[in-house]
Amino acid sequence: MSRVRTVFRCSECGAEAPKWTGWCSACGATGTLGEELVGSAGTGRRGAVALAPPSVPIPIAEAVGEATEPVPTGDDELDRVLGGGLVPGSVTVLGGEPGVGKSTLLLQALASIAAGTAAGPATCLYVTAEESARQVALRAERLRVTSPSLWLVAETSLPHVIAHLDALAPDVVVVDSIQTVHDPDLGSAPGSVGQVRGCAQRLVAEAKGRGVSIVLVGHVTKEGGLAGPRVLEHLVDTVLAFEGERHHALRMLRAVKHRFGSTHELGLFEMGEDGLEGVPDPSALFLADRQAGVPGSVVAPVLDGQRPLLVEVQALVVPSNAPSPRRTAQGVDGGRLAQVLAVLDRHAELDLSRAEVHVAVAGGVRVVEPGADLAMALAVASSATGRAVPAQLVTCGEIGLGGELRQVHRTERRLAEAARLGFQRAVVPRSAPDAPGGMRLVRAASIADAIDHHAFGPAAA
Ligand code: TYD
Ligand code: MG
C-alpha cells in the first residue's frame, strides 16, 4: 500500500515537519522549510521495510577484517588522507566550493586507479551529472587521461546510473555531483534535500551490495556545510573537504569523517596547468620565497592534523592617527590576533593603540591552532621595533592571557621538521621537551621574557 503525502523539509539539516513554520524545530535555522511530496508507489517507508530481505547473523570473528582493506588510488596525497585508499563497498563524499578542483581531483584519481595501482588495474566509471561528456573530455585531454578502462557517461537519472553499474560492473564510480542526480521514483523535486538524501541512500545500498567504491561530489555552501543535507554526512562512510584560497594554487584535502581511519591527515596539492600535483614537501614550498632576517618575519612549525608544516608568519605595524586603527588577519584567526595584541599591550608593554597591525601567513595556508601565537606576537614585536628575528630561528608556543607561554602538543615533531629544514634555534615555552639533534632550545617563561631576552638578543643569534 502506498500513500503520497506532503511534508515540509529543512534544507539545512533535512529534518521533517508536518506543517510549515518560519523556522526548523530541529536545527533552529529560519526560513529553510520547503514543501516536499514523499512516499510514492512502492518507495514509501513501509514498502521499503517490507521488501528488504532479513539479515543473517554471523560470528563476529568472521566479520572482523572482512573487506575493509583500502585499495590505493595511486595518488599519494589522496591515499594519505584516506588512510591507504578507497575501501571496496564504501561511499565517500568529496565536498568543496565550486571551482576548487573536485572534478579535476577525481578524474585524476580515477585515471590513476584505472591505469592500475599496486592492487592491479580496475574498471572505473565517471558519471557526470553536471557537465556534459564533452566538457569532461576536454578536461581529460588537458590532464592527458587516456586509460581504456576509465569510462565516462553523462547521466542525471539515478535508475540509469544503476543500470550502468549493472552493465559495466565497475570497481570504482564517481558521481559528479550528488546534487544533480535525481530519482524519479522519489516524489520530491530534483535538487531538493529529499532527492539528494534519497539518491545517496540508494547509492550507499548499491555500494554495499556490489562491493563497489562510490565517490560522490557534494557542493558546499558559503558557510562550509554540504549544501542542504547535513544528513548526507550520516549516510556515508567518509566525508572529505577540499579547500583552497581563490588566488592561491594551494589546495588542502582533509577527512571530516572517516569510518575506516583517522581524520587527522592533511593532503596538499597545487593546482597547475596540467591539473593537481601533490606537494610532498610543503615546508620547503612555504618558505621558498622568504626574505630571512628582516623585521616582521618569524617562522613557526605548526601542525595541521598530524602533519607538521613550517610557515612564515608576517606582521606589518605602521603608525596611524585613526581613532581605531586597522587590524587585518590573513591565514590566522582575527580573534586570536586581537587576544595576542591585548596580551602584548598588557604584559609586554607594547602599545599598539596608535598603529595599524597586519598579520598574514604566507602561501595561502590557514593556521587554526594556538601553536602560532608566539610567532604572531614576535612578528608584531619585531615589526613594531624594527628588530629582526635571526634567520635560523623558529618558535612555537601558545600564549596565555597572563602573558605566560604554554607548550603545544607534539612539540618534538614540530621541532624535528624545523631541524630537517636547517633551523638551528627555537624559542619555546619552559616546559617544552628536549630538542632534536642539531637544534638549540631557548626556553622562555613569558612573552615579555621571549621579547626582552631571547628572540632578538644574543642568546638567539
Ligand atoms: P574543477 O575541477 O572544475 O572544480 P570543481 O569541480 O570543484 O568545480 O576545477 C576548477 C578550476 O581549476 C578551474 O577554474 C580551472 C582550474 N584548472 C587548472 O588550473 N588546471 C587544470 O589542469 C584544470 C583541469 C583545471
Ligand atoms: Mg566540478
Coordinates of C-alpha atoms and ligand atoms in Angstrom, one line a residue:
M1 CA 0.0 0.0 0.0
S2 CA 1.3 3.4 -0.8
R3 CA 0.3 6.9 0.1
V4 CA 1.6 10.2 -1.1
R5 CA 1.7 13.0 1.5
T6 CA 3.1 16.4 1.8
V7 CA 5.8 17.2 4.4
F8 CA 8.0 20.2 5.0
R9 CA 11.7 19.6 5.0
C10 CA 14.5 21.8 6.3
S11 CA 17.1 22.5 3.6
E12 CA 19.8 22.8 6.2
C13 CA 19.5 19.7 8.3
G14 CA 17.0 17.6 6.4
A15 CA 14.5 17.3 9.4
E16 CA 10.9 16.7 8.5
A17 CA 8.0 18.8 9.9
P18 CA 4.3 18.0 9.4
K19 CA 3.4 21.7 8.8
W20 CA 5.1 24.9 7.7
T21 CA 6.7 27.1 10.3
G22 CA 9.1 30.0 10.0
W23 CA 12.0 28.1 11.5
C24 CA 13.2 24.5 11.8
S25 CA 12.5 23.0 15.2
A26 CA 15.4 20.5 14.8
C27 CA 18.3 22.9 13.9
G28 CA 16.8 26.3 14.6
A29 CA 17.5 27.7 11.1
T30 CA 15.0 30.2 9.9
G31 CA 13.2 30.2 6.5
T32 CA 14.6 26.8 5.5
L33 CA 11.4 24.7 5.4
G34 CA 10.3 23.7 1.9
E35 CA 7.3 21.6 0.7
E36 CA 8.0 18.1 -0.4
L37 CA 6.0 15.1 -1.6
V38 CA 7.0 11.8 -0.1
G39 CA 6.0 8.1 -0.3
S40 CA 5.1 7.5 -3.9
A41 CA 4.2 3.9 -5.1
G42 CA 6.5 1.2 -3.8
T43 CA 9.0 3.6 -2.2
G44 CA 7.2 4.5 0.9
R45 CA 8.9 3.7 4.2
R46 CA 6.6 0.7 4.9
G47 CA 7.1 -0.7 1.5
A48 CA 10.9 -0.5 1.7
V49 CA 10.9 -2.2 5.1
A50 CA 8.7 -5.0 3.9
L51 CA 10.8 -5.6 0.8
A52 CA 14.3 -5.7 2.4
P53 CA 15.4 -9.3 3.0
P54 CA 16.3 -10.2 6.6
S55 CA 20.0 -10.2 7.5
V56 CA 21.7 -13.3 8.7
P57 CA 23.8 -13.2 12.0
I58 CA 27.4 -14.3 11.7
P59 CA 30.1 -14.9 14.3
I60 CA 31.9 -11.6 14.8
A61 CA 35.3 -13.3 14.2
E62 CA 34.2 -14.0 10.6
A63 CA 33.2 -10.3 10.2
V64 CA 36.5 -9.0 11.5
G65 CA 38.8 -7.9 8.7
E66 CA 36.3 -8.6 6.1
A67 CA 36.7 -6.4 3.1
T68 CA 37.8 -3.3 5.0
E69 CA 41.3 -3.2 3.4
P70 CA 41.7 0.0 1.5
V71 CA 42.7 -0.2 -2.2
P72 CA 45.3 2.5 -3.1
T73 CA 44.3 5.1 -5.6
G74 CA 47.9 5.7 -6.5
D75 CA 47.6 9.4 -5.6
D76 CA 49.9 9.8 -2.6
E77 CA 48.1 12.8 -1.1
L78 CA 44.7 11.3 -1.5
D79 CA 45.8 8.0 -0.1
R80 CA 47.3 9.7 2.9
V81 CA 44.0 11.4 3.8
L82 CA 42.1 8.1 3.1
G83 CA 44.5 6.1 5.3
G84 CA 45.6 4.0 2.3
G85 CA 42.9 4.2 -0.3
L86 CA 39.3 3.6 -1.1
V87 CA 37.6 0.7 0.8
P88 CA 35.5 -1.5 -1.5
G89 CA 31.8 -1.1 -0.8
S90 CA 32.3 2.3 0.8
V91 CA 30.8 5.6 -0.1
T92 CA 32.8 8.8 0.1
V93 CA 31.6 12.4 -0.3
L94 CA 34.1 15.0 -1.6
G95 CA 32.8 18.4 -0.6
G96 CA 34.2 21.7 -1.7
E97 CA 33.2 25.1 -3.2
P98 CA 32.7 25.4 -6.9
G99 CA 36.0 25.8 -8.8
V100 CA 38.2 24.4 -6.0
G101 CA 39.1 21.3 -8.2
K102 CA 36.8 18.5 -7.1
S103 CA 36.2 17.2 -10.7
T104 CA 39.9 17.5 -11.5
L105 CA 40.9 15.6 -8.4
L106 CA 38.5 12.8 -9.0
L107 CA 39.2 12.5 -12.7
Q108 CA 42.9 12.2 -12.0
A109 CA 42.3 9.7 -9.2
L110 CA 40.1 7.5 -11.5
A111 CA 42.7 7.7 -14.2
S112 CA 45.3 6.5 -11.8
I113 CA 43.1 3.7 -10.4
A114 CA 42.1 2.6 -13.9
A115 CA 45.7 2.6 -15.1
G116 CA 46.4 0.1 -12.3
T117 CA 48.0 0.7 -8.9
A118 CA 49.5 -1.8 -6.6
A119 CA 46.1 -3.5 -6.5
G120 CA 46.2 -4.1 -10.2
P121 CA 44.1 -2.4 -13.0
A122 CA 40.5 -1.6 -12.3
T123 CA 37.4 -0.6 -14.2
C124 CA 36.3 2.9 -13.3
L125 CA 33.2 4.9 -14.2
Y126 CA 32.9 8.7 -14.2
V127 CA 29.2 9.7 -14.1
T128 CA 28.9 13.4 -15.0
A129 CA 25.6 14.8 -14.0
E130 CA 26.6 18.5 -14.1
E131 CA 28.9 19.0 -17.0
S132 CA 28.5 17.5 -20.5
A133 CA 30.6 14.5 -21.5
R134 CA 32.3 16.9 -23.9
Q135 CA 33.4 19.2 -21.1
V136 CA 34.7 16.3 -19.1
A137 CA 36.5 15.0 -22.2
L138 CA 38.2 18.4 -22.6
R139 CA 39.4 18.2 -19.0
A140 CA 40.6 14.7 -19.6
E141 CA 42.5 15.9 -22.6
R142 CA 44.2 18.6 -20.6
L143 CA 45.1 16.1 -17.9
R144 CA 46.3 13.6 -20.6
V145 CA 43.9 10.9 -19.3
T146 CA 43.5 8.1 -21.8
S147 CA 43.1 4.9 -19.9
P148 CA 40.9 2.4 -21.8
S149 CA 39.4 1.1 -18.5
L150 CA 38.1 4.5 -17.4
W151 CA 34.5 5.0 -18.7
L152 CA 32.6 8.2 -19.0
V153 CA 28.8 8.7 -19.1
A154 CA 26.7 11.9 -18.9
E155 CA 23.7 10.9 -16.8
T156 CA 21.4 12.6 -14.3
S157 CA 18.8 9.8 -13.7
L158 CA 19.6 7.5 -10.8
P159 CA 18.0 4.4 -12.3
H160 CA 20.1 4.9 -15.4
V161 CA 23.2 5.2 -13.3
I162 CA 22.4 2.0 -11.6
A163 CA 21.8 0.3 -14.9
H164 CA 25.3 1.4 -15.9
L165 CA 26.6 -0.3 -12.8
D166 CA 24.9 -3.5 -13.9
A167 CA 26.3 -3.3 -17.4
L168 CA 29.8 -2.2 -16.7
A169 CA 30.4 -3.7 -13.2
P170 CA 33.0 -1.1 -12.3
D171 CA 35.2 -1.2 -9.2
V172 CA 35.2 2.5 -8.6
V173 CA 32.5 5.0 -9.5
V174 CA 32.4 8.8 -9.3
V175 CA 29.1 10.6 -9.3
D176 CA 29.7 14.3 -10.1
S177 CA 27.6 15.6 -8.3
I178 CA 25.1 14.1 -5.9
Q179 CA 23.0 17.4 -6.1
T180 CA 22.4 17.0 -9.8
V181 CA 21.3 13.3 -10.0
H182 CA 17.6 12.6 -9.3
D183 CA 15.4 9.6 -8.8
P184 CA 12.0 9.8 -10.5
D185 CA 10.7 7.2 -8.0
L186 CA 11.1 9.7 -5.3
G187 CA 8.3 12.2 -5.0
S188 CA 10.3 15.3 -4.4
A189 CA 11.6 17.8 -6.9
P190 CA 15.1 17.4 -8.5
G191 CA 17.7 19.2 -6.4
S192 CA 15.6 19.1 -3.2
V193 CA 17.0 17.7 0.1
G194 CA 14.7 14.7 -0.2
Q195 CA 16.2 13.9 -3.6
V196 CA 19.8 14.3 -2.5
R197 CA 19.2 12.1 0.5
G198 CA 17.2 9.5 -1.3
C199 CA 19.7 9.2 -4.1
A200 CA 22.6 9.0 -1.7
Q201 CA 20.7 6.3 0.3
R202 CA 20.2 4.2 -2.9
L203 CA 23.9 4.6 -3.9
V204 CA 25.0 3.6 -0.4
A205 CA 22.9 0.4 -0.7
E206 CA 24.3 -0.2 -4.2
A207 CA 27.9 0.2 -3.0
K208 CA 27.4 -2.2 -0.1
G209 CA 25.6 -4.7 -2.2
R210 CA 28.1 -4.7 -5.0
G211 CA 31.3 -4.0 -3.2
V212 CA 32.0 -1.1 -5.4
S213 CA 33.6 2.1 -4.1
I214 CA 31.5 5.2 -4.8
V215 CA 32.7 8.7 -4.6
L216 CA 30.0 11.5 -4.6
V217 CA 30.9 15.1 -5.3
G218 CA 29.0 17.4 -3.0
H219 CA 28.7 21.2 -3.3
V220 CA 29.4 23.2 -0.3
T221 CA 27.6 26.3 0.8
K222 CA 29.4 29.5 1.8
E223 CA 29.1 28.6 5.4
G224 CA 31.1 25.4 4.7
G225 CA 28.4 22.8 5.2
L226 CA 27.4 20.4 2.5
A227 CA 24.7 22.2 0.6
G228 CA 21.4 21.4 2.1
P229 CA 21.6 18.0 3.6
R230 CA 23.8 17.7 6.6
V231 CA 22.1 14.3 6.8
L232 CA 24.4 13.2 3.9
E233 CA 27.2 13.1 6.3
H234 CA 25.5 10.5 8.4
L235 CA 24.7 8.3 5.4
V236 CA 28.2 7.9 4.0
D237 CA 31.4 6.3 5.3
T238 CA 33.8 9.2 4.6
V239 CA 33.4 12.9 4.1
L240 CA 36.4 14.7 2.6
A241 CA 36.7 18.5 2.4
F242 CA 38.7 20.1 -0.3
E243 CA 39.7 23.7 0.3
G244 CA 41.9 26.5 -1.0
E245 CA 42.1 30.2 -1.3
R246 CA 40.8 31.5 -4.6
H247 CA 44.0 33.4 -5.5
H248 CA 46.4 30.6 -4.5
A249 CA 47.3 27.4 -6.2
L250 CA 47.5 25.5 -2.9
R251 CA 44.6 23.1 -2.2
M252 CA 44.1 21.2 1.1
L253 CA 42.3 17.9 1.5
R254 CA 41.1 16.7 4.9
A255 CA 38.8 14.0 6.1
V256 CA 35.9 15.4 8.2
K257 CA 34.5 12.0 8.9
H258 CA 36.2 8.7 8.2
R259 CA 34.8 5.3 9.3
F260 CA 38.0 3.5 8.3
G261 CA 40.7 5.6 9.8
S262 CA 42.0 8.8 11.2
T263 CA 40.6 12.3 10.4
H264 CA 43.9 13.9 11.2
E265 CA 45.7 13.6 7.9
L266 CA 46.3 16.5 5.6
G267 CA 46.7 16.2 1.8
L268 CA 48.3 19.1 -0.1
F269 CA 48.1 19.8 -3.8
E270 CA 49.0 22.6 -6.1
M271 CA 46.6 23.4 -9.0
G272 CA 48.8 23.8 -12.1
E273 CA 48.4 23.9 -15.8
D274 CA 48.3 20.1 -16.0
G275 CA 46.0 19.5 -13.1
L276 CA 46.6 18.9 -9.4
E277 CA 50.0 17.9 -8.3
G278 CA 50.8 16.6 -4.8
V279 CA 53.1 18.7 -2.5
P280 CA 55.3 16.2 -0.7
D281 CA 57.5 18.8 1.0
P282 CA 55.1 21.7 1.9
S283 CA 57.5 23.3 4.4
A284 CA 60.1 23.9 1.7
L285 CA 57.4 25.3 -0.6
F286 CA 56.0 27.7 2.0
L287 CA 59.5 29.0 2.9
A288 CA 60.8 29.2 -0.7
D289 CA 60.2 32.9 -1.2
R290 CA 61.0 34.0 2.4
Q291 CA 63.3 37.0 3.0
A292 CA 65.1 35.8 6.0
G293 CA 66.3 38.1 8.7
V294 CA 64.0 41.1 8.0
P295 CA 61.8 42.6 10.7
G296 CA 58.3 41.3 10.9
S297 CA 59.0 37.8 9.7
V298 CA 59.0 34.7 12.0
V299 CA 58.9 31.0 11.1
A300 CA 56.7 28.7 13.1
P301 CA 56.3 24.9 12.9
V302 CA 52.6 24.4 13.1
L303 CA 50.5 21.3 13.0
D304 CA 47.7 20.6 10.6
G305 CA 46.2 17.3 11.7
Q306 CA 49.2 15.1 12.2
R307 CA 51.3 16.9 9.6
P308 CA 53.9 19.4 10.7
L309 CA 54.3 22.4 8.4
L310 CA 56.8 25.3 8.6
V311 CA 55.0 28.5 7.8
E312 CA 56.2 32.1 7.7
V313 CA 54.1 34.4 9.9
Q314 CA 54.5 38.0 8.8
A315 CA 53.5 41.2 10.6
L316 CA 53.5 44.8 9.5
V317 CA 53.0 47.5 12.1
V318 CA 52.6 51.1 10.8
P319 CA 51.7 54.3 12.7
S320 CA 48.1 55.5 12.4
N321 CA 46.1 58.5 13.5
A322 CA 42.8 56.8 13.1
P323 CA 40.7 56.5 16.3
S324 CA 40.6 52.8 15.9
P325 CA 43.5 51.7 13.7
R326 CA 43.0 48.8 11.4
R327 CA 43.9 45.2 12.2
T328 CA 43.9 42.6 9.5
A329 CA 44.5 38.8 9.8
Q330 CA 45.1 36.6 6.8
G331 CA 45.6 32.9 7.4
V332 CA 45.2 33.4 11.2
D333 CA 42.1 33.9 13.3
G334 CA 41.2 37.5 13.8
G335 CA 40.0 36.8 17.4
R336 CA 43.3 35.1 18.2
L337 CA 45.2 38.1 16.8
A338 CA 43.2 40.5 18.9
Q339 CA 44.0 38.4 22.0
V340 CA 47.7 38.3 21.2
L341 CA 47.7 42.1 20.8
A342 CA 45.9 42.6 24.1
V343 CA 48.5 40.4 25.8
L344 CA 51.4 42.3 24.2
D345 CA 49.9 45.6 25.4
R346 CA 49.3 44.4 29.0
H347 CA 52.2 42.1 29.6
A348 CA 55.0 43.2 27.2
E349 CA 54.4 46.9 27.3
L350 CA 54.0 47.1 23.6
D351 CA 51.5 49.9 22.9
L352 CA 49.8 49.4 19.6
S353 CA 46.9 51.7 20.1
R354 CA 48.3 54.2 17.5
A355 CA 49.3 51.6 14.9
E356 CA 47.8 49.6 12.2
V357 CA 48.6 45.9 12.5
H358 CA 48.5 43.4 9.7
V359 CA 49.3 39.8 10.2
A360 CA 49.5 37.2 7.4
V361 CA 50.6 33.7 6.9
A362 CA 52.5 33.4 3.6
G363 CA 51.5 30.9 0.9
G364 CA 47.7 30.6 1.3
V365 CA 47.9 28.4 4.4
R366 CA 45.4 28.8 7.3
V367 CA 46.6 28.2 10.8
V368 CA 43.9 27.3 13.1
E369 CA 45.8 26.2 16.2
P370 CA 47.4 28.1 19.1
G371 CA 50.9 26.9 18.3
A372 CA 51.5 30.0 16.1
D373 CA 50.6 32.5 18.9
L374 CA 54.2 33.1 19.9
A375 CA 55.3 33.6 16.2
M376 CA 52.4 36.1 15.8
A377 CA 53.5 38.0 18.9
L378 CA 57.2 38.0 18.0
A379 CA 56.4 39.1 14.4
V380 CA 54.4 42.0 15.6
A381 CA 57.0 43.0 18.2
S382 CA 59.7 42.6 15.5
S383 CA 57.9 44.9 13.0
A384 CA 57.0 47.4 15.7
T385 CA 60.6 47.7 16.9
G386 CA 62.4 47.2 13.6
R387 CA 64.5 44.4 15.0
A388 CA 64.7 41.2 13.0
V389 CA 64.4 37.7 14.4
P390 CA 67.5 35.7 13.4
A391 CA 67.1 33.8 10.1
Q392 CA 67.8 30.4 11.7
L393 CA 65.3 30.7 14.5
V394 CA 61.8 29.2 14.7
T395 CA 59.3 29.5 17.5
C396 CA 56.2 27.7 18.7
G397 CA 54.0 28.0 21.7
E398 CA 50.6 29.2 23.0
I399 CA 50.3 32.5 24.8
G400 CA 48.0 32.5 27.9
L401 CA 46.1 35.6 28.9
G402 CA 48.5 36.2 31.7
G403 CA 51.4 36.5 29.2
E404 CA 52.7 33.1 30.1
L405 CA 54.0 30.7 27.4
R406 CA 52.4 27.2 27.2
Q407 CA 53.6 24.1 25.5
V408 CA 51.6 23.0 22.5
H409 CA 51.1 19.3 21.6
R410 CA 53.6 17.4 19.6
T411 CA 56.4 20.0 20.1
E412 CA 59.1 17.4 19.3
R413 CA 57.5 16.6 16.0
R414 CA 57.3 20.3 15.1
L415 CA 60.9 20.9 16.1
A416 CA 62.1 17.8 14.1
E417 CA 60.5 19.3 11.0
A418 CA 62.3 22.6 11.6
A419 CA 65.6 20.8 12.2
R420 CA 65.1 18.9 8.9
L421 CA 64.9 22.2 7.1
G422 CA 68.1 23.5 8.7
F423 CA 66.8 25.7 11.5
Q424 CA 69.2 25.7 14.4
R425 CA 67.5 27.6 17.3
A426 CA 64.0 27.6 18.7
V427 CA 62.3 29.8 21.2
V428 CA 59.9 27.6 23.2
P429 CA 57.9 27.6 26.4
R430 CA 59.8 26.5 29.6
S431 CA 58.2 23.1 29.7
A432 CA 59.0 22.1 26.2
P433 CA 60.6 18.7 25.7
D434 CA 64.3 18.4 24.7
A435 CA 65.4 19.4 21.2
P436 CA 66.1 17.1 18.4
G437 CA 69.7 16.7 17.3
G438 CA 71.2 19.8 15.7
M439 CA 68.9 22.3 17.4
R440 CA 69.4 24.5 20.4
L441 CA 66.3 25.4 22.5
V442 CA 65.9 28.8 24.2
R443 CA 63.3 28.5 26.9
A444 CA 61.2 31.5 27.8
A445 CA 58.7 31.8 30.6
S446 CA 56.6 34.6 29.3
I447 CA 56.0 36.7 26.2
A448 CA 57.9 39.6 27.8
D449 CA 60.8 37.2 28.6
A450 CA 60.9 36.0 25.0
I451 CA 60.9 39.5 23.6
D452 CA 63.3 41.0 26.0
H453 CA 65.9 38.3 26.4
H454 CA 65.6 35.5 23.8
A455 CA 64.1 36.2 20.4
F456 CA 66.2 39.2 19.4
G457 CA 69.1 39.2 21.9
P458 CA 72.5 37.5 21.6
A459 CA 71.1 34.3 23.1
A460 CA 69.0 33.8 19.9
A461 CA 71.8 34.6 17.5
Ligands
TYD1 P1 37.2 21.9 -11.3 O1 37.8 20.5 -11.1 O2 36.3 22.0 -12.4 O3 36.5 22.4 -10.0 P2 35.1 21.9 -9.3 O4 34.8 20.5 -9.8 O5 35.5 21.8 -7.8 O6 34.1 22.9 -9.5 O7 38.4 22.9 -11.5 C1 38.2 24.2 -11.5 C2 39.3 25.1 -11.7 O8 40.6 24.6 -11.8 C3 39.1 25.9 -13.0 O9 39.0 27.3 -12.6 C4 40.2 25.6 -13.9 C5 41.3 25.1 -12.9 N1 42.2 24.1 -13.5 C6 43.5 24.4 -13.6 O10 44.0 25.4 -13.2 N2 44.4 23.4 -14.2 C7 43.9 22.3 -14.7 O11 44.7 21.4 -15.2 C8 42.5 22.0 -14.6 C9 41.9 20.7 -15.1 C10 41.7 23.0 -14.0
MG2 MG 33.1 20.0 -10.9

